[in-house]
Short mmCIF file of C-alpha atoms in Angstrom, two decimals:
data_model
loop_
_atom_site.label_atom_id
_atom_site.label_comp_id
_atom_site.label_asym_id
_atom_site.label_seq_id
_atom_site.Cartn_x
_atom_site.Cartn_y
_atom_site.Cartn_z
CA TRP A 1 0.00 0.00 0.00
CA ASP A 2 2.96 2.32 0.53
CA SER A 3 3.93 2.06 -3.14
CA ALA A 4 0.33 2.66 -4.22
CA ASP A 5 0.18 5.72 -1.98
CA PHE A 6 3.49 6.99 -3.42
CA TYR A 7 2.37 6.76 -7.05
CA TYR A 8 -1.05 8.25 -6.38
CA GLN A 9 0.60 11.17 -4.56
CA GLN A 10 2.82 11.68 -7.60
CA ALA A 11 -0.25 11.78 -9.82
CA ILE A 12 -1.96 14.59 -7.86
CA PRO A 13 0.23 17.54 -8.98
CA ILE A 14 0.27 16.23 -12.56
CA ALA A 15 -3.54 16.09 -12.72
CA LYS A 16 -3.76 19.56 -11.13
CA GLU A 17 -1.26 21.04 -13.58
CA GLU A 18 -3.14 19.60 -16.54
CA GLY A 19 -6.48 20.69 -15.12
CA ASP A 20 -7.77 17.13 -15.36
CA LEU A 21 -10.18 17.29 -12.44
CA GLU A 22 -11.94 14.00 -13.23
CA THR A 23 -8.64 12.11 -13.06
CA LEU A 24 -7.78 14.01 -9.88
CA GLY A 25 -11.09 12.89 -8.38
CA ARG A 26 -10.35 9.27 -9.29
CA VAL A 27 -6.90 9.55 -7.70
CA TYR A 28 -8.43 10.88 -4.47
CA ASN A 29 -11.03 8.10 -4.58
CA ASN A 30 -8.33 5.42 -4.99
CA LEU A 31 -6.36 6.95 -2.13
CA GLY A 32 -9.47 6.56 -0.02
CA PHE A 33 -9.26 2.81 -0.57
CA VAL A 34 -5.53 2.84 0.23
CA TYR A 35 -6.23 4.50 3.58
CA LYS A 36 -9.07 2.05 4.18
CA ALA A 37 -6.65 -0.85 3.76
CA ARG A 38 -4.30 0.83 6.24
CA GLY A 39 -7.07 1.24 8.79
CA ASP A 40 -6.74 5.03 8.66
CA GLN A 41 -10.39 6.10 8.76
CA GLU A 42 -9.66 9.82 8.84
CA GLY A 43 -7.52 9.62 5.70
CA ARG A 44 -10.08 7.35 4.10
CA ILE A 45 -13.01 9.74 4.58
CA ARG A 46 -10.93 12.83 3.77
CA HIS A 47 -9.92 11.48 0.36
CA PHE A 48 -13.39 10.21 -0.47
CA GLU A 49 -14.74 13.67 0.37
CA LEU A 50 -12.12 15.33 -1.85
CA ALA A 51 -13.25 13.07 -4.69
CA LEU A 52 -16.90 13.84 -3.92
CA ASP A 53 -16.31 17.61 -4.08
CA LEU A 54 -14.66 17.33 -7.48
CA TYR A 55 -17.38 15.06 -8.88
CA ARG A 56 -20.00 17.54 -7.74
CA GLN A 57 -18.12 20.45 -9.34
CA LEU A 58 -17.96 18.54 -12.61
CA GLY A 59 -21.57 17.36 -12.45
CA LEU A 60 -20.50 13.70 -12.53
CA ARG A 61 -23.58 12.41 -10.75
CA GLU A 62 -22.85 8.71 -11.14
CA LEU A 63 -19.40 9.04 -9.57
CA GLU A 64 -20.94 11.30 -6.90
CA GLY A 65 -23.32 8.49 -5.96
CA GLU A 66 -20.45 6.01 -5.70
CA SER A 67 -18.43 8.37 -3.49
CA LEU A 68 -21.37 8.90 -1.16
CA MET A 69 -21.57 5.15 -0.63
CA ASN A 70 -17.81 4.97 0.01
CA ILE A 71 -18.12 7.63 2.70
CA GLY A 72 -21.14 5.87 4.19
CA GLN A 73 -19.20 2.62 4.45
CA ALA A 74 -16.39 4.42 6.28
CA TYR A 75 -18.86 5.78 8.82
CA LYS A 76 -20.29 2.27 9.16
CA ASP A 77 -16.83 0.99 10.11
CA LEU A 78 -16.57 3.81 12.66
CA LYS A 79 -19.97 2.73 14.03
CA GLU A 80 -21.37 6.18 13.27
CA LEU A 81 -24.50 4.47 12.03
CA ASP A 82 -26.78 7.50 11.66
CA LEU A 83 -24.23 9.13 9.35
CA ALA A 84 -23.66 5.84 7.57
CA ILE A 85 -27.38 5.46 6.83
CA LYS A 86 -27.61 9.09 5.71
CA TYR A 87 -24.81 8.73 3.15
CA HIS A 88 -26.11 5.39 1.89
CA ASN A 89 -29.57 6.88 1.30
CA LEU A 90 -28.06 9.88 -0.51
CA SER A 91 -26.13 7.44 -2.67
CA ILE A 92 -29.28 5.43 -3.44
CA GLN A 93 -31.17 8.58 -4.51
CA ILE A 94 -28.53 9.23 -7.17
CA LEU A 95 -27.63 5.71 -8.26
CA ASP A 96 -31.30 4.86 -8.86
CA GLN A 97 -30.95 7.15 -11.89
CA PHE A 98 -28.23 4.90 -13.34
CA PRO A 99 -29.80 1.44 -13.72
CA LYS A 100 -26.68 -0.11 -15.29
CA ASN A 101 -24.39 0.82 -12.40
CA LYS A 102 -23.42 -2.22 -10.31
CA TYR A 103 -22.97 0.00 -7.25
CA ASN A 104 -26.77 -0.30 -6.97
CA ILE A 105 -26.17 -3.86 -5.76
CA ASN A 106 -23.43 -2.84 -3.34
CA VAL A 107 -25.21 0.10 -1.75
CA HIS A 108 -28.30 -1.93 -0.80
CA THR A 109 -26.14 -4.79 0.47
CA SER A 110 -24.05 -2.40 2.54
CA LEU A 111 -27.11 -0.63 3.96
CA GLY A 112 -28.62 -4.02 4.80
CA ASN A 113 -25.49 -4.92 6.74
CA ILE A 114 -25.79 -1.69 8.72
CA TYR A 115 -29.32 -2.60 9.74
CA VAL A 116 -28.09 -6.08 10.71
CA SER A 117 -25.54 -4.50 13.08
CA MET A 118 -28.42 -2.52 14.62
CA GLY A 119 -30.57 -5.63 15.03
CA ASP A 120 -33.17 -4.20 12.65
CA TYR A 121 -33.69 -7.38 10.66
CA GLU A 122 -36.88 -6.23 8.97
CA SER A 123 -35.06 -3.28 7.34
CA ALA A 124 -32.08 -5.50 6.58
CA ILE A 125 -34.30 -8.03 4.78
CA SER A 126 -35.86 -5.23 2.73
CA CYS A 127 -32.41 -3.98 1.68
CA HIS A 128 -31.10 -7.42 0.75
CA ASN A 129 -34.24 -8.12 -1.29
CA LYS A 130 -33.53 -4.93 -3.24
CA SER A 131 -29.95 -6.09 -3.71
CA ILE A 132 -31.30 -9.36 -5.15
CA LYS A 133 -33.53 -7.47 -7.59
CA TRP A 134 -30.62 -5.31 -8.76
CA SER A 135 -28.42 -8.40 -9.16
CA GLU A 136 -31.13 -10.05 -11.25
CA ASN A 137 -31.68 -6.93 -13.37
CA LEU A 138 -27.95 -6.56 -14.01
CA LYS A 139 -27.48 -10.31 -14.55
CA SER A 140 -24.67 -10.19 -12.02
CA LYS A 141 -22.79 -13.21 -10.71
CA SER A 142 -23.05 -11.53 -7.29
CA LEU A 143 -26.66 -12.75 -7.15
CA GLY A 144 -25.40 -15.81 -5.27
CA SER A 145 -23.84 -13.56 -2.63
CA SER A 146 -27.09 -11.60 -2.38
CA PHE A 147 -28.97 -14.85 -1.71
CA ASN A 148 -26.35 -15.76 0.91
CA ASN A 149 -26.66 -12.38 2.64
CA LEU A 150 -30.42 -12.74 2.91
CA GLY A 151 -29.98 -16.26 4.30
CA GLN A 152 -27.66 -14.91 6.99
CA VAL A 153 -30.19 -12.27 8.04
CA TYR A 154 -32.89 -14.91 8.39
CA PHE A 155 -30.43 -16.98 10.43
CA LEU A 156 -29.91 -14.07 12.83
CA ALA A 157 -33.68 -13.52 12.98
CA ASN A 158 -34.10 -17.22 13.96
CA GLU A 159 -36.10 -17.92 10.81
CA ASP A 160 -34.31 -21.21 10.15
CA SER A 161 -36.46 -22.53 7.30
CA LEU A 162 -36.11 -19.29 5.34
CA SER A 163 -32.41 -19.16 6.13
CA TYR A 164 -31.96 -22.69 4.79
CA TYR A 165 -33.96 -21.85 1.64
CA TRP A 166 -31.86 -18.81 0.72
CA LEU A 167 -28.52 -20.39 1.63
CA LYS A 168 -29.29 -23.43 -0.54
CA LYS A 169 -30.44 -21.11 -3.33
CA SER A 170 -27.12 -19.27 -3.02
CA LEU A 171 -25.20 -22.53 -3.22
CA VAL A 172 -27.06 -23.74 -6.32
CA PHE A 173 -26.64 -20.42 -8.13
CA LYS A 174 -22.91 -20.12 -7.39
CA ASP A 175 -22.39 -23.66 -8.63
CA SER A 176 -24.36 -22.98 -11.82
CA VAL A 177 -22.18 -20.01 -12.78
CA GLY A 178 -18.93 -21.79 -11.91
CA ASN A 179 -18.22 -19.58 -8.92
CA LYS A 180 -16.84 -22.49 -6.94
CA LEU A 181 -14.64 -20.75 -4.36
CA SER A 182 -17.40 -18.36 -3.32
CA MET A 183 -19.54 -21.39 -2.46
CA SER A 184 -17.44 -21.71 0.71
CA ASN A 185 -19.33 -18.99 2.60
CA SER A 186 -22.73 -20.52 1.80
CA LEU A 187 -21.49 -23.96 2.87
CA TYR A 188 -20.08 -22.52 6.10
CA ASN A 189 -23.35 -20.73 6.89
CA LEU A 190 -25.33 -23.92 6.26
CA ALA A 191 -23.03 -25.69 8.72
CA LYS A 192 -23.73 -23.00 11.33
CA LEU A 193 -27.45 -23.46 10.79
CA GLU A 194 -27.26 -27.25 11.25
CA ILE A 195 -25.11 -26.85 14.36
CA ARG A 196 -27.79 -24.65 15.88
CA ASN A 197 -30.37 -27.28 14.98
CA ARG A 198 -28.14 -29.97 16.56
CA ASP A 199 -27.90 -31.96 13.33
CA TYR A 200 -24.16 -32.47 13.69
CA SER A 201 -23.77 -35.07 10.95
CA ALA A 202 -25.32 -32.71 8.40
CA ALA A 203 -23.27 -29.81 9.80
CA LYS A 204 -20.06 -31.77 9.31
CA VAL A 205 -20.92 -32.55 5.67
CA TRP A 206 -21.39 -28.84 4.91
CA LEU A 207 -18.33 -27.87 6.92
CA ASP A 208 -16.09 -30.46 5.24
CA SER A 209 -16.96 -28.98 1.85
CA ALA A 210 -16.39 -25.43 3.10
CA TRP A 211 -13.05 -26.45 4.62
CA HIS A 212 -11.87 -27.86 1.29
CA LEU A 213 -12.60 -24.55 -0.48
CA PHE A 214 -11.12 -22.39 2.28
CA THR A 215 -7.95 -24.49 2.04
CA ILE A 216 -7.74 -23.97 -1.72
CA ALA A 217 -8.19 -20.22 -1.18
CA ASP A 218 -5.61 -20.27 1.66
CA ASP A 219 -8.09 -18.32 3.78
CA SER A 220 -6.53 -18.65 7.23
CA VAL A 221 -9.19 -16.54 8.94
CA GLN A 222 -12.05 -18.75 7.72
CA LEU A 223 -10.03 -21.91 8.44
CA SER A 224 -9.69 -20.67 12.01
CA TYR A 225 -13.42 -19.93 12.33
CA SER A 226 -14.22 -23.31 10.74
CA SER A 227 -11.98 -25.01 13.29
CA LEU A 228 -14.13 -23.47 16.02
CA ARG A 229 -17.21 -24.99 14.36
CA TYR A 230 -15.54 -28.43 14.30
CA GLU A 231 -14.63 -27.91 17.96
CA LYS A 232 -18.32 -27.35 18.74
CA ILE A 233 -19.44 -30.39 16.73
CA TYR A 234 -17.04 -32.81 18.40
CA LYS A 235 -17.73 -31.42 21.86
CA GLU A 236 -21.47 -31.88 21.38
CA ILE A 237 -21.16 -35.48 20.13
CA GLY A 238 -19.00 -36.40 23.13
CA LYS A 239 -15.51 -36.49 21.62
CA PRO A 240 -13.52 -34.10 23.84
CA LEU A 241 -10.07 -35.07 22.55
CA GLN A 242 -10.99 -34.27 18.96
CA SER A 243 -12.71 -31.13 20.16
CA LYS A 244 -9.45 -29.97 21.77
CA VAL A 245 -7.52 -30.75 18.58
CA TRP A 246 -9.80 -28.45 16.64
CA LEU A 247 -9.50 -25.67 19.22
CA ASP A 248 -5.71 -25.89 18.85
CA SER A 249 -6.25 -25.81 15.09
CA ALA A 250 -8.23 -22.59 15.41
CA LYS A 251 -5.32 -20.97 17.23
CA SER A 252 -2.77 -22.25 14.71
CA TYR A 253 -4.57 -20.65 11.76
CA VAL A 254 -4.69 -17.17 13.29
CA PRO A 255 -2.82 -14.95 10.78
CA ASN A 256 -0.04 -12.55 11.70
CA TYR A 257 -2.31 -9.50 11.57
CA SER A 258 -4.58 -11.26 14.09
CA PRO A 259 -8.07 -9.77 13.62
CA LEU A 260 -9.37 -9.00 17.10
CA SER A 261 -12.81 -10.45 16.40
CA LEU A 262 -11.24 -13.84 15.68
CA LEU A 263 -9.02 -13.77 18.76
CA ILE A 264 -12.04 -12.85 20.89
CA ALA A 265 -14.06 -15.74 19.40
CA ILE A 266 -11.28 -18.22 20.30
CA GLU A 267 -10.93 -16.89 23.86
CA ARG A 268 -14.69 -17.14 24.38
CA VAL A 269 -14.64 -20.83 23.43
CA LYS A 270 -11.70 -21.44 25.76
CA TYR A 271 -13.53 -19.63 28.57
CA GLU A 272 -16.73 -21.65 28.15
CA ASN A 273 -14.76 -24.91 28.05
CA ALA A 274 -12.88 -24.03 31.23
CA LYS A 275 -16.15 -23.25 33.02
CA GLU A 276 -17.73 -26.51 31.88
CA ASP A 277 -14.66 -28.45 33.07
CA GLY A 278 -14.86 -26.79 36.49
CA ALA A 279 -11.41 -25.21 36.00
CA PHE A 280 -12.47 -21.94 37.58
CA SER A 281 -9.01 -20.44 38.15
CA LYS A 282 -8.21 -21.12 34.49
CA ALA A 283 -11.56 -19.60 33.49
CA VAL A 284 -10.74 -16.44 35.44
CA SER A 285 -7.36 -16.17 33.71
CA ILE A 286 -8.96 -16.59 30.28
CA ALA A 287 -11.67 -14.07 31.20
CA GLU A 288 -8.98 -11.52 31.95
CA SER A 289 -7.36 -12.16 28.58
CA LEU A 290 -10.76 -11.89 26.90
CA ARG A 291 -11.46 -8.62 28.69
CA ASP A 292 -8.12 -7.20 27.53
CA LEU A 293 -8.89 -8.11 23.91
CA GLU A 294 -12.36 -6.56 24.09
CA TYR A 295 -10.91 -3.39 25.62
CA LYS A 296 -8.29 -3.30 22.88
CA GLN A 297 -11.06 -3.45 20.28
CA LEU A 298 -12.96 -0.65 22.02
CA ASP A 299 -9.77 1.43 22.25
CA LYS A 300 -9.17 1.03 18.52
CA GLU A 301 -12.68 2.23 17.74
CA ARG A 302 -12.39 5.10 20.25
CA ASN A 303 -9.05 6.30 18.82
CA GLN A 304 -10.42 6.22 15.28
CA LYS A 305 -13.38 8.36 16.34
CA ILE A 306 -11.14 10.87 18.13
CA ALA A 307 -8.88 11.14 15.07
CA MET A 308 -11.93 11.79 12.92
CA LEU A 309 -13.24 14.48 15.27
CA GLU A 310 -9.91 16.29 15.34
CA ALA A 311 -9.43 16.05 11.59
CA THR A 312 -12.94 17.30 10.87
CA HIS A 313 -13.02 20.18 13.35
CA GLY A 314 -9.37 21.10 13.77
CA VAL A 315 -6.82 20.25 16.41
CA THR A 316 -7.96 23.20 18.54
CA MET A 317 -11.41 21.59 18.83
CA LEU A 318 -13.17 24.96 19.04
CA ASN A 319 -16.56 23.41 18.46
CA GLN A 320 -17.84 22.73 21.99
CA LYS A 321 -20.20 19.99 20.90
CA ILE A 322 -17.33 18.08 19.31
CA LEU A 323 -15.11 18.71 22.34
CA LYS A 324 -17.81 17.16 24.52
CA GLN A 325 -17.94 14.09 22.27
CA LYS A 326 -14.17 13.70 22.47
CA ASN A 327 -14.17 13.95 26.27
CA GLU A 328 -16.94 11.38 26.49
CA LEU A 329 -14.87 8.97 24.41
CA LEU A 330 -11.78 9.57 26.55
CA SER A 331 -13.77 9.11 29.76
CA GLU A 332 -14.72 5.57 28.69
CA GLU A 333 -11.16 4.43 29.26
CA ASN A 334 -10.94 6.21 32.63
CA ASN A 335 -14.15 4.56 33.79
CA ARG A 336 -12.81 1.18 32.73
CA ASN A 337 -9.59 1.70 34.65
CA VAL A 338 -11.51 2.60 37.80
CA ALA A 339 -13.66 -0.52 37.39
#
């Protein structure tokens, strides 16, 4: 990403000198994705907004709609959900005018995922149904993913029969268009559904197929999550030694960049196992480790929000409302330390 950043930075003065504002906007937009990959939310939003301003000046409505969605997704990652929804809806208002633009699929999918994070499954289902319609209209291979997304929402809403229907539909479609590797997510989600329904033999069949595809893709994160599913299956069918092997497998697949959500999932399984085994001192030790990881995740989110506030309103923080928000975020850590 450093080399990409370097070359894009080199392109900025050239585009400015030539007065090529559309290219300049595209450079800013691409830099937004570079900063996204780096986890720099302030830089991400700043560059997407620079692109948005140029597209608006030039009257490039289609690109304006895409930029609005990009900004909305950044706010989603910052858990500023009201802003995220606002920008997604602004994007939809524009992109609706461009029926051949595949961003129409993405924006409804992304908005649906926001509603999922809020627990508003009814709105999420509505969004994912719109995503399906756009995928069908555009004859997109992403239709299988749209089916899968809807199946996941029904899973979270405890509508198991509907979840199974859409996940199977996703699997069949992906297979029909030769999108073999992407079948892995649908297979994995079907395994989760069968685990919840305590049909462990069926769950293992789905999970074995998902594991094969995750291995081909060298997807260490999903191999780790899948190991946790195997751990659950073998524990429930009374095979504790194999269950432990799969828990160790989950830890072994954790990649170097160690996504916190995965580490937290592993520690939670370890904690529950220790409690069930009556190893209470071990459970307490694991709980402390789990707490530290959860605090680390909260700290990351808090620091990103503070950086955004300072970048948006200036280091002096003259806006009292924003200063109050910053102090509230900082006080979270103080309250934790007292606790």
